[in-house]
Short mmCIF file of C-alpha atoms in Angstrom, two decimals:
data_model
loop_
_atom_site.label_atom_id
_atom_site.label_comp_id
_atom_site.label_asym_id
_atom_site.label_seq_id
_atom_site.Cartn_x
_atom_site.Cartn_y
_atom_site.Cartn_z
CA MET K 1 10.46 -26.24 -15.83
CA SER K 2 10.12 -26.75 -12.07
CA LEU K 3 13.82 -26.06 -11.53
CA GLY K 4 13.59 -22.80 -13.46
CA ILE K 5 10.64 -21.62 -11.38
CA ILE K 6 12.25 -22.60 -8.07
CA ASP K 7 15.69 -21.21 -8.90
CA SER K 8 14.36 -17.88 -10.14
CA TYR K 9 11.91 -17.45 -7.26
CA PHE K 10 14.48 -18.14 -4.59
CA GLN K 11 16.94 -15.80 -6.27
CA LYS K 12 14.26 -13.11 -6.24
CA LEU K 13 13.57 -13.79 -2.56
CA LYS K 14 17.29 -13.72 -1.66
CA ASP K 15 17.73 -10.44 -3.53
CA ASN K 16 14.94 -8.84 -1.51
CA LEU K 17 15.75 -9.89 2.04
CA SER K 18 16.99 -6.33 2.60
CA VAL K 19 15.30 -3.38 0.90
CA ASP K 20 14.93 0.38 1.07
CA CYS K 21 11.17 0.14 1.45
CA ALA K 22 8.86 -2.80 2.15
CA ILE K 23 5.28 -1.99 1.17
CA VAL K 24 2.54 -3.95 2.92
CA GLY K 25 -0.60 -4.15 0.81
CA GLY K 26 -0.92 -3.87 -2.95
CA GLY K 27 -3.83 -1.46 -3.26
CA PRO K 28 -3.66 1.63 -5.47
CA SER K 29 -1.78 3.84 -3.01
CA GLY K 30 0.80 1.13 -2.35
CA LEU K 31 1.32 0.48 -6.06
CA VAL K 32 1.69 4.18 -6.86
CA ALA K 33 4.14 4.69 -4.00
CA ALA K 34 6.12 1.64 -5.11
CA TYR K 35 6.33 2.93 -8.68
CA TYR K 36 7.59 6.38 -7.75
CA LEU K 37 10.14 5.00 -5.28
CA ALA K 38 11.47 2.52 -7.83
CA LYS K 39 11.69 5.26 -10.47
CA ALA K 40 13.75 7.26 -7.96
CA GLY K 41 16.22 4.39 -7.74
CA ARG K 42 15.04 2.85 -4.48
CA LYS K 43 14.93 -0.89 -3.86
CA VAL K 44 11.25 -1.65 -3.26
CA SER K 45 9.36 -4.86 -2.50
CA LEU K 46 5.60 -5.07 -2.19
CA PHE K 47 3.84 -7.82 -0.23
CA GLU K 48 0.22 -8.69 -1.01
CA ARG K 49 -1.66 -11.51 0.73
CA ARG K 50 -4.15 -12.02 -2.08
CA LEU K 51 -3.49 -13.70 -5.40
CA ALA K 52 -3.78 -10.41 -7.31
CA PRO K 53 -2.60 -6.98 -6.13
CA GLY K 54 -4.91 -4.03 -6.67
CA GLY K 55 -7.09 -3.93 -3.57
CA GLY K 56 -10.59 -2.54 -3.93
CA MET K 57 -9.90 -0.80 -7.23
CA TRP K 58 -10.63 -3.97 -9.24
CA GLY K 59 -14.26 -4.09 -8.17
CA GLY K 60 -15.20 -0.47 -8.83
CA ALA K 61 -18.47 0.38 -7.10
CA MET K 62 -20.45 -2.68 -6.03
CA MET K 63 -18.77 -4.70 -8.82
CA PHE K 64 -19.67 -2.10 -11.46
CA ASN K 65 -16.12 -1.92 -12.75
CA GLN K 66 -15.98 1.83 -13.18
CA ILE K 67 -14.44 4.34 -10.76
CA ILE K 68 -14.40 8.11 -10.37
CA VAL K 69 -11.23 10.20 -10.29
CA GLN K 70 -11.13 13.94 -9.67
CA LYS K 71 -9.30 16.49 -11.80
CA GLU K 72 -6.34 16.86 -9.42
CA ALA K 73 -5.30 13.25 -10.06
CA LEU K 74 -5.36 13.37 -13.87
CA PRO K 75 -1.58 13.91 -14.16
CA THR K 76 -1.08 10.67 -12.21
CA LEU K 77 -3.47 8.81 -14.53
CA GLU K 78 -1.44 10.06 -17.47
CA VAL K 79 1.82 8.82 -15.93
CA PHE K 80 0.30 5.33 -15.89
CA ASN K 81 -1.34 5.67 -19.34
CA ILE K 82 -4.81 5.21 -17.87
CA SER K 83 -7.71 6.43 -20.03
CA TYR K 84 -10.44 8.66 -18.59
CA VAL K 85 -13.72 10.21 -19.75
CA PRO K 86 -15.25 13.47 -18.41
CA TYR K 87 -18.34 12.94 -16.31
CA GLU K 88 -19.14 16.10 -14.37
CA LYS K 89 -17.24 19.25 -13.54
CA SER K 90 -13.82 18.21 -12.20
CA HIS K 91 -14.68 14.49 -12.19
CA TYR K 92 -13.83 11.70 -14.63
CA VAL K 93 -14.82 8.07 -15.16
CA VAL K 94 -12.14 5.39 -15.41
CA ASP K 95 -12.36 1.67 -16.21
CA SER K 96 -11.27 0.02 -12.96
CA VAL K 97 -9.77 -3.07 -14.62
CA GLN K 98 -7.63 -1.00 -16.96
CA ALA K 99 -6.57 1.27 -14.10
CA THR K 100 -5.62 -1.55 -11.72
CA SER K 101 -3.76 -3.62 -14.28
CA SER K 102 -1.89 -0.53 -15.48
CA LEU K 103 -0.73 0.33 -11.96
CA ILE K 104 0.59 -3.22 -11.50
CA TYR K 105 2.27 -3.26 -14.91
CA HIS K 106 4.01 0.08 -14.51
CA ALA K 107 5.16 -0.69 -10.97
CA THR K 108 6.79 -3.96 -12.00
CA LYS K 109 8.34 -2.41 -15.12
CA ALA K 110 9.83 0.31 -12.90
CA GLY K 111 11.58 -2.38 -10.87
CA VAL K 112 9.18 -3.07 -8.01
CA VAL K 113 9.30 -6.70 -6.88
CA ILE K 114 5.85 -7.99 -5.93
CA PHE K 115 5.36 -11.01 -3.68
CA ASN K 116 1.73 -12.11 -3.82
CA CYS K 117 0.11 -14.71 -1.55
CA VAL K 118 2.35 -13.47 1.28
CA SER K 119 1.04 -12.12 4.59
CA VAL K 120 2.86 -9.73 6.90
CA GLU K 121 2.21 -10.92 10.43
CA ASP K 122 4.55 -8.66 12.41
CA VAL K 123 7.28 -6.03 12.13
CA VAL K 124 10.94 -6.02 13.05
CA PHE K 125 11.29 -3.59 15.96
CA GLN K 126 14.82 -2.38 16.75
CA ASN K 127 16.05 0.67 18.66
CA GLU K 128 12.52 2.11 18.89
CA LYS K 129 12.14 1.96 15.10
CA VAL K 130 10.28 -0.22 12.63
CA SER K 131 13.14 -1.87 10.76
CA GLY K 132 11.49 -4.57 8.67
CA ILE K 133 8.61 -6.99 8.36
CA VAL K 134 7.86 -10.59 9.32
CA VAL K 135 6.31 -12.62 6.51
CA ASN K 136 4.63 -15.96 5.95
CA TRP K 137 2.52 -17.58 3.26
CA ALA K 138 -1.02 -16.22 3.30
CA PRO K 139 -2.60 -19.70 3.64
CA VAL K 140 -0.40 -20.40 6.67
CA GLN K 141 -1.76 -17.35 8.45
CA ARG K 142 -5.32 -17.93 7.28
CA GLU K 143 -5.33 -21.53 8.54
CA HIS K 144 -3.51 -20.62 11.79
CA LEU K 145 -0.78 -23.16 11.12
CA HIS K 146 2.20 -23.23 13.47
CA VAL K 147 4.84 -22.41 10.88
CA ASP K 148 7.60 -19.93 11.66
CA PRO K 149 7.99 -16.91 9.38
CA LEU K 150 10.87 -15.22 7.57
CA ILE K 151 12.23 -11.70 8.07
CA ILE K 152 12.63 -8.93 5.50
CA MET K 153 14.82 -6.08 6.70
CA ALA K 154 13.74 -2.65 5.45
CA LYS K 155 14.98 0.89 6.01
CA THR K 156 11.33 2.00 5.81
CA VAL K 157 7.94 0.28 5.82
CA LEU K 158 4.81 1.64 4.14
CA GLU K 159 1.47 0.34 5.38
CA SER K 160 -1.19 0.43 2.68
CA THR K 161 -3.33 -2.38 4.05
CA GLY K 162 -6.58 -0.43 3.78
CA HIS K 163 -9.38 0.02 6.29
CA ASP K 164 -8.01 -2.31 8.96
CA CYS K 165 -4.53 -0.68 9.19
CA GLU K 166 -3.20 -3.98 10.50
CA ILE K 167 0.46 -3.03 10.81
CA ALA K 168 -0.19 0.10 12.88
CA ASN K 169 -2.38 -1.95 15.20
CA ILE K 170 0.36 -4.55 15.61
CA VAL K 171 2.99 -1.90 16.41
CA VAL K 172 0.83 -0.28 19.10
CA ARG K 173 -0.45 -3.52 20.62
CA LYS K 174 2.88 -5.31 20.85
CA ASN K 175 5.24 -2.47 21.70
CA ASN K 176 3.24 -0.06 23.89
CA VAL K 177 4.22 2.97 21.79
CA LYS K 178 2.50 6.18 20.77
CA LEU K 179 1.83 6.96 17.12
CA ASN K 180 1.84 10.30 15.35
CA THR K 181 -1.93 10.76 15.72
CA SER K 182 -4.03 13.09 17.86
CA THR K 183 -4.44 10.41 20.54
CA GLY K 184 -1.25 8.44 20.02
CA GLU K 185 -3.41 5.41 19.16
CA VAL K 186 -5.02 3.93 16.08
CA ILE K 187 -8.20 6.00 16.15
CA GLY K 188 -10.25 4.07 13.58
CA GLU K 189 -12.15 4.92 10.46
CA ARG K 190 -15.23 7.15 10.47
CA SER K 191 -18.26 6.73 8.22
CA LEU K 192 -18.37 7.81 4.60
CA SER K 193 -17.87 11.45 3.67
CA VAL K 194 -16.55 11.66 0.12
CA GLU K 195 -14.99 15.14 -0.03
CA GLU K 196 -13.57 15.02 3.48
CA GLY K 197 -12.31 11.49 2.93
CA GLU K 198 -10.52 12.47 -0.27
CA ARG K 199 -8.86 15.48 1.32
CA THR K 200 -7.79 13.75 4.51
CA THR K 201 -6.46 10.67 2.73
CA ILE K 202 -3.68 12.86 1.39
CA GLU K 203 -3.38 14.93 4.57
CA ASN K 204 -3.00 11.83 6.79
CA THR K 205 -0.36 10.23 4.57
CA LYS K 206 2.70 10.53 6.81
CA GLU K 207 5.24 8.82 9.04
CA ILE K 208 3.28 7.61 12.06
CA TYR K 209 6.23 6.06 13.89
CA PRO K 210 9.97 6.03 13.14
CA GLY K 211 10.36 3.89 10.03
CA LEU K 212 6.60 3.34 9.52
CA PHE K 213 4.56 5.33 6.99
CA VAL K 214 0.88 5.02 6.04
CA SER K 215 -1.02 5.71 2.82
CA GLY K 216 -4.49 5.31 1.37
CA MET K 217 -7.34 4.13 3.56
CA ALA K 218 -4.88 2.99 6.22
CA ALA K 219 -3.84 6.62 6.62
CA ASN K 220 -7.41 7.73 7.24
CA SER K 221 -8.18 4.84 9.56
CA VAL K 222 -5.08 5.39 11.70
CA SER K 223 -5.87 9.09 12.12
CA GLY K 224 -9.63 8.73 12.60
CA SER K 225 -10.86 10.20 9.35
CA PHE K 226 -13.52 9.28 6.79
CA ARG K 227 -13.94 6.59 4.16
CA MET K 228 -14.80 7.83 0.67
CA GLY K 229 -16.28 5.10 -1.52
CA PRO K 230 -15.40 4.39 -5.19
CA ILE K 231 -13.50 7.62 -5.85
CA PHE K 232 -9.78 7.02 -6.18
CA GLY K 233 -7.97 10.30 -6.83
CA GLY K 234 -7.02 10.68 -3.18
CA MET K 235 -5.61 7.15 -3.13
CA LEU K 236 -3.38 7.84 -6.12
CA LEU K 237 -2.17 11.17 -4.73
CA SER K 238 -1.62 9.59 -1.31
CA GLY K 239 0.71 7.03 -2.87
CA LYS K 240 2.66 9.74 -4.67
CA LYS K 241 3.00 11.74 -1.44
CA ALA K 242 4.08 8.66 0.51
CA ALA K 243 6.83 7.96 -2.04
CA ALA K 244 8.15 11.52 -1.72
CA LEU K 245 8.15 11.35 2.09
CA ILE K 246 9.93 8.00 2.12
CA HIS K 247 12.45 9.06 -0.52
CA ASN K 248 13.29 12.17 1.52
CA SER K 249 13.62 10.15 4.73
CA LEU K 250 16.04 7.75 3.03
CA ASN K 251 18.16 10.70 1.94
#
């Protein structure tokens, strides 16, 4: 049994040392982007430091495992076979556990390779372009152990790390570069404004530096926009937009 696990895992790792897109963070926008890229025939790996991908969607609102999704995102729910119930005009209630597990299932069935318990601690920076990621086991980074990492080469990198936008901060801090934001810096997240947050999550989904794209809450945090609370339509649509942008850039 041990040999089967070790052989198959290392084969999976070897097969994904070079990919079309490395996605950092397994929240809803990252999972949706991964799914659409894989369906388009791209080689996609997703790296999540926690045991289970899914980000904040699992917990719903304050651990009430229900979320809200607006009408514009219903076609995306249907792609992933996620059930929804009307609540108010243009808004629907979704079971957060069903939604999260369905995103993970469909992404992996589409061909996305997920590496959980893996942290991304740096990027590969070549010719003024983000060209890959630097990975280590999540416990190694958490415990500040002096263990050298491995490198995953990637034609594109999508940051979907959420509020902290860790990868964008690393790129700016270590390489003294300007991002595609109004200040050239990571501006930081503003306080909650649901409608503005939903709109700008999609609007701010973009390439912020050659080879580096952002989606979901990372997109809003990088560009200085609002958080939005337990409403997830913008996150889903952000992931879909990110996949289209990355697919086009690879072409």
